[in-house]
Amino acid sequence: MYPLKFEPVLKQTLWGGDKIIPFKHLNETLANVGESWEVSAVEGSESVVANGADKGLTLPEMVRRYKEELVGEANYARFGTKFPLLIKFIDAKQDLSIQVHPGDELAKKRHNSFGKNEMWYVVSADKGAKLISGFAEQITPKEYKERVYNGTFAEVLQTSDVAAGDVFYVPAGRVHGIGAGAFVAEIQQTSDITYRIFDYNRKDKDGKTRELHTSQAIDAINFADVQDDFRTNYERVQNEPVEMVASPYFTTSIYDMTEEITCDYSELDSFVILICVEGACRITDNEKNEITVQAGETILLPATTQEVTIVPDGSVKLLETYV
């Protein structure tokens, strides 16, 4: 097998902006693109292979065809033919809704789906851009309902100013929202389940307010989730991998590189996804497959990959994630 690129799945949204298309160097004229789904097995939004012998196959078709060769033996035993991760770029021109995601147990019971644990890496941020993550003070479910009803719910949430390179891990159950001006890469479980709690009383293109899920969200919210700062701190060094998030759902590191690096995956029983958030590089695997990657592109290394050598074109920043 060889490193896979996919056609992006572009999503126009109420709150979307104009950053994704130039960032990804796309020849598109779509307006209000809020999301680019980079690697997706979500039904109806499946990624399609863009390169090589398997060009035109969807990601679910690839998993069914190659099984553990693509995803790894342990992942295939754990997830079967369901690919476990969803990768996105998100451009918030306006505030996204305040929301929460269910964990595995509740999502399985209600939706026969994975839960939705996720993380954000801030690619860029306009002046004043913010992210909402978790509670700033303890509230009860009763107070939650009252505050949602009277429009004061946001007052008890932790709002953080953000800059490029900031990282937030957002486990299922944590109330959160992406603020206007934030451009993020999002790594999450394969799930499209969101409980929308508050949407700033916005109306859609038909003049209707979007559906809220206030009652459904109560069972998903972790009301004890109170911290002073929900940011994920990590060491910012060059030319070596730095682990940012290690969870049961994915492990993510960053490579900030100006020099060639060789990554040994021979002991790793998983696919690896590399997300280029800045710069460009050339990647060569142990079978002499070569691929170039630039900012805005994402590649999937199959589990059969033993080793890759990454040669930056000047400099490059890559997010590396696997299960």
Tab-separated table of C-alpha atoms in Angstrom, residues 28-238:
chain	number	residue	atom	x	y	z
A	28	GLU	CA	-13.259	26.637	-5.989
A	29	THR	CA	-15.601	29.621	-5.736
A	30	LEU	CA	-17.851	28.370	-2.922
A	31	ALA	CA	-18.779	30.942	-0.271
A	32	ASN	CA	-19.158	30.406	3.496
A	33	VAL	CA	-17.159	27.176	3.609
A	34	GLY	CA	-17.110	26.373	7.322
A	35	GLU	CA	-15.534	22.930	7.194
A	36	SER	CA	-13.323	20.763	5.035
A	37	TRP	CA	-13.631	17.106	5.971
A	38	GLU	CA	-10.198	15.724	5.200
A	39	VAL	CA	-10.537	12.077	6.202
A	40	SER	CA	-14.105	10.900	6.727
A	41	ALA	CA	-16.044	7.671	6.825
A	42	VAL	CA	-19.260	9.389	7.989
A	43	GLU	CA	-22.203	8.136	5.940
A	44	GLY	CA	-23.050	10.637	3.212
A	45	SER	CA	-19.719	12.449	3.578
A	46	GLU	CA	-17.235	9.693	2.747
A	47	SER	CA	-13.740	10.664	1.636
A	48	VAL	CA	-12.696	9.551	-1.858
A	49	VAL	CA	-9.090	8.556	-2.638
A	50	ALA	CA	-7.465	11.188	-4.878
A	51	ASN	CA	-4.218	9.442	-5.876
A	52	GLY	CA	-2.690	6.171	-7.033
A	53	ALA	CA	-4.143	2.790	-7.933
A	54	ASP	CA	-7.087	3.137	-5.529
A	55	LYS	CA	-8.164	6.561	-6.830
A	56	GLY	CA	-11.965	6.867	-6.771
A	57	LEU	CA	-12.565	4.407	-3.921
A	58	THR	CA	-14.223	5.707	-0.763
A	59	LEU	CA	-12.585	5.349	2.636
A	60	PRO	CA	-15.176	2.746	3.773
A	61	GLU	CA	-14.492	0.780	0.574
A	62	MET	CA	-10.768	0.935	1.332
A	63	VAL	CA	-11.300	-0.414	4.859
A	64	ARG	CA	-13.459	-3.263	3.539
A	65	ARG	CA	-10.894	-4.091	0.852
A	66	TYR	CA	-7.658	-3.853	2.860
A	67	LYS	CA	-8.864	-4.463	6.437
A	68	GLU	CA	-5.972	-4.655	8.937
A	69	GLU	CA	-3.428	-3.764	6.233
A	70	LEU	CA	-4.965	-0.291	6.220
A	71	VAL	CA	-6.035	0.241	9.840
A	72	GLY	CA	-3.917	-2.226	11.867
A	73	GLU	CA	-4.802	-5.561	13.461
A	74	ALA	CA	-5.902	-4.195	16.845
A	75	ASN	CA	-7.992	-1.434	15.243
A	76	TYR	CA	-9.649	-3.904	12.880
A	77	ALA	CA	-10.453	-6.194	15.820
A	78	ARG	CA	-11.826	-3.230	17.785
A	79	PHE	CA	-13.738	-1.315	15.094
A	80	GLY	CA	-14.288	-3.804	12.259
A	81	THR	CA	-14.913	-1.991	8.982
A	82	LYS	CA	-15.727	1.327	10.702
A	83	PHE	CA	-12.863	3.795	10.309
A	84	PRO	CA	-12.460	5.370	13.780
A	85	LEU	CA	-11.295	8.944	13.119
A	86	LEU	CA	-12.674	12.046	11.393
A	87	ILE	CA	-10.295	14.888	10.448
A	88	LYS	CA	-11.505	18.418	9.650
A	89	PHE	CA	-10.408	21.985	9.099
A	90	ILE	CA	-12.911	24.473	10.571
A	91	ASP	CA	-13.136	28.181	9.698
A	92	ALA	CA	-15.410	30.140	12.028
A	93	LYS	CA	-16.270	33.535	10.549
A	94	GLN	CA	-19.007	33.752	13.191
A	95	ASP	CA	-19.371	31.999	16.548
A	96	LEU	CA	-20.368	28.346	16.307
A	97	SER	CA	-23.168	27.159	18.545
A	98	ILE	CA	-22.434	26.228	22.158
A	99	GLN	CA	-22.714	22.458	22.162
A	100	VAL	CA	-21.796	19.140	23.733
A	101	HIS	CA	-21.140	15.640	22.402
A	102	PRO	CA	-22.216	12.323	23.939
A	103	GLY	CA	-19.734	9.673	25.030
A	104	ASP	CA	-19.586	6.166	23.579
A	105	GLU	CA	-22.214	4.640	25.879
A	106	LEU	CA	-24.894	7.303	25.355
A	107	ALA	CA	-24.150	7.605	21.618
A	108	LYS	CA	-24.432	3.838	21.168
A	109	LYS	CA	-27.712	3.717	23.085
A	110	ARG	CA	-29.351	6.712	21.359
A	111	HIS	CA	-27.771	6.731	17.892
A	112	ASN	CA	-25.943	3.386	17.443
A	113	SER	CA	-22.813	5.474	16.912
A	114	PHE	CA	-19.386	6.175	18.344
A	115	GLY	CA	-19.256	8.974	20.889
A	116	LYS	CA	-17.386	12.150	20.023
A	117	ASN	CA	-14.169	12.922	21.849
A	118	GLU	CA	-12.154	15.497	19.930
A	119	MET	CA	-9.265	17.961	19.959
A	120	TRP	CA	-8.532	21.322	18.356
A	121	TYR	CA	-5.231	22.644	17.056
A	122	VAL	CA	-5.431	26.371	16.308
A	123	VAL	CA	-3.950	26.887	12.822
A	124	SER	CA	-4.536	30.646	12.898
A	125	ALA	CA	-6.567	33.132	14.888
A	126	ASP	CA	-7.828	36.621	14.133
A	127	LYS	CA	-7.308	39.262	16.807
A	128	GLY	CA	-9.813	38.626	19.592
A	129	ALA	CA	-10.584	35.034	18.530
A	130	LYS	CA	-11.777	32.805	21.360
A	131	LEU	CA	-12.621	29.191	22.114
A	132	ILE	CA	-15.151	28.074	24.721
A	133	SER	CA	-14.266	24.911	26.605
A	134	GLY	CA	-15.779	23.663	29.869
A	135	PHE	CA	-17.316	25.426	32.861
A	136	ALA	CA	-15.771	28.408	34.670
A	137	GLU	CA	-17.955	27.672	37.710
A	138	GLN	CA	-20.025	24.794	39.006
A	139	ILE	CA	-23.713	24.743	38.091
A	140	THR	CA	-26.514	22.228	38.574
A	141	PRO	CA	-28.657	20.683	35.826
A	142	LYS	CA	-31.544	22.833	37.099
A	143	GLU	CA	-29.474	26.017	36.795
A	144	TYR	CA	-28.329	24.882	33.338
A	145	LYS	CA	-31.936	24.753	32.135
A	146	GLU	CA	-32.707	28.161	33.648
A	147	ARG	CA	-29.620	29.774	32.112
A	148	VAL	CA	-30.282	28.314	28.671
A	149	TYR	CA	-33.850	29.590	28.891
A	150	ASN	CA	-32.910	33.126	29.994
A	151	GLY	CA	-29.864	33.421	27.708
A	152	THR	CA	-27.136	33.554	30.379
A	153	PHE	CA	-25.597	30.105	29.885
A	154	ALA	CA	-22.438	31.460	28.219
A	155	GLU	CA	-21.649	33.443	31.396
A	156	VAL	CA	-20.669	30.277	33.303
A	157	LEU	CA	-18.434	28.856	30.568
A	158	GLN	CA	-14.644	29.091	30.304
A	159	THR	CA	-13.745	31.396	27.400
A	160	SER	CA	-10.097	31.527	26.286
A	161	ASP	CA	-8.264	33.915	23.980
A	162	VAL	CA	-6.367	31.820	21.436
A	163	ALA	CA	-3.380	32.080	19.112
A	164	ALA	CA	-1.837	29.818	16.483
A	165	GLY	CA	-0.455	26.635	18.025
A	166	ASP	CA	-2.878	26.486	20.948
A	167	VAL	CA	-4.339	23.038	21.637
A	168	PHE	CA	-7.529	21.992	23.416
A	169	TYR	CA	-8.600	18.415	24.110
A	170	VAL	CA	-12.404	18.306	24.275
A	171	PRO	CA	-13.664	15.037	25.769
A	172	ALA	CA	-17.269	13.976	25.324
A	173	GLY	CA	-19.395	15.715	27.960
A	174	ARG	CA	-17.436	18.991	27.911
A	175	VAL	CA	-19.545	21.966	26.808
A	176	HIS	CA	-17.675	23.896	24.109
A	177	GLY	CA	-17.845	26.291	21.186
A	178	ILE	CA	-15.521	27.681	18.517
A	179	GLY	CA	-15.504	31.479	18.438
A	180	ALA	CA	-15.437	33.847	15.468
A	181	GLY	CA	-11.989	34.245	13.936
A	182	ALA	CA	-10.642	30.836	14.986
A	183	PHE	CA	-9.318	28.532	12.255
A	184	VAL	CA	-8.680	25.049	13.635
A	185	ALA	CA	-7.737	21.533	12.689
A	186	GLU	CA	-10.058	19.107	14.469
A	187	ILE	CA	-9.309	15.451	15.198
A	188	GLN	CA	-12.240	13.437	16.522
A	189	GLN	CA	-13.933	10.096	16.690
A	190	THR	CA	-16.018	9.196	13.658
A	191	SER	CA	-19.314	10.721	14.719
A	192	ASP	CA	-21.549	13.514	13.496
A	193	ILE	CA	-23.624	13.761	16.680
A	194	THR	CA	-23.827	17.206	18.240
A	195	TYR	CA	-26.266	18.452	20.863
A	196	ARG	CA	-26.744	22.173	20.198
A	197	ILE	CA	-27.410	24.041	23.450
A	198	PHE	CA	-27.369	27.701	22.417
A	199	ASP	CA	-27.091	29.240	18.945
A	200	TYR	CA	-27.116	33.027	19.591
A	201	ASN	CA	-30.748	33.151	18.374
A	202	ARG	CA	-29.522	32.920	14.769
A	203	LYS	CA	-31.794	32.212	11.832
A	204	ASP	CA	-30.930	30.054	8.830
A	205	LYS	CA	-31.320	31.051	5.164
A	206	ASP	CA	-35.045	30.293	5.423
A	207	GLY	CA	-35.474	32.585	8.422
A	208	LYS	CA	-35.852	29.723	10.908
A	209	THR	CA	-33.963	29.306	14.159
A	210	ARG	CA	-31.932	26.099	14.257
A	211	GLU	CA	-33.086	23.209	16.421
A	212	LEU	CA	-31.708	23.125	19.958
A	213	HIS	CA	-31.139	19.942	21.959
A	214	THR	CA	-31.320	21.365	25.476
A	215	SER	CA	-32.964	18.319	27.051
A	216	GLN	CA	-30.913	15.683	25.209
A	217	ALA	CA	-27.727	17.528	26.225
A	218	ILE	CA	-28.401	17.237	29.985
A	219	ASP	CA	-27.590	13.514	29.981
A	220	ALA	CA	-24.358	14.127	28.053
A	221	ILE	CA	-22.932	17.089	30.022
A	222	ASN	CA	-20.211	16.589	32.618
A	223	PHE	CA	-21.369	19.194	35.172
A	224	ALA	CA	-18.244	18.644	37.317
A	225	ASP	CA	-15.994	19.801	34.454
A	226	VAL	CA	-14.658	23.027	36.033
A	227	GLN	CA	-11.076	24.251	35.515
A	228	ASP	CA	-9.190	27.542	35.433
A	229	ASP	CA	-7.744	26.789	31.985
A	230	PHE	CA	-8.656	23.964	29.656
A	231	ARG	CA	-5.748	24.539	27.288
A	232	THR	CA	-3.431	21.585	26.621
A	233	ASN	CA	0.150	22.650	27.319
A	234	TYR	CA	3.014	21.131	25.362
A	235	GLU	CA	6.676	21.870	24.738
A	236	ARG	CA	7.228	23.887	21.558
A	237	VAL	CA	10.512	22.606	20.130
A	238	GLN	CA	11.729	22.026	16.594
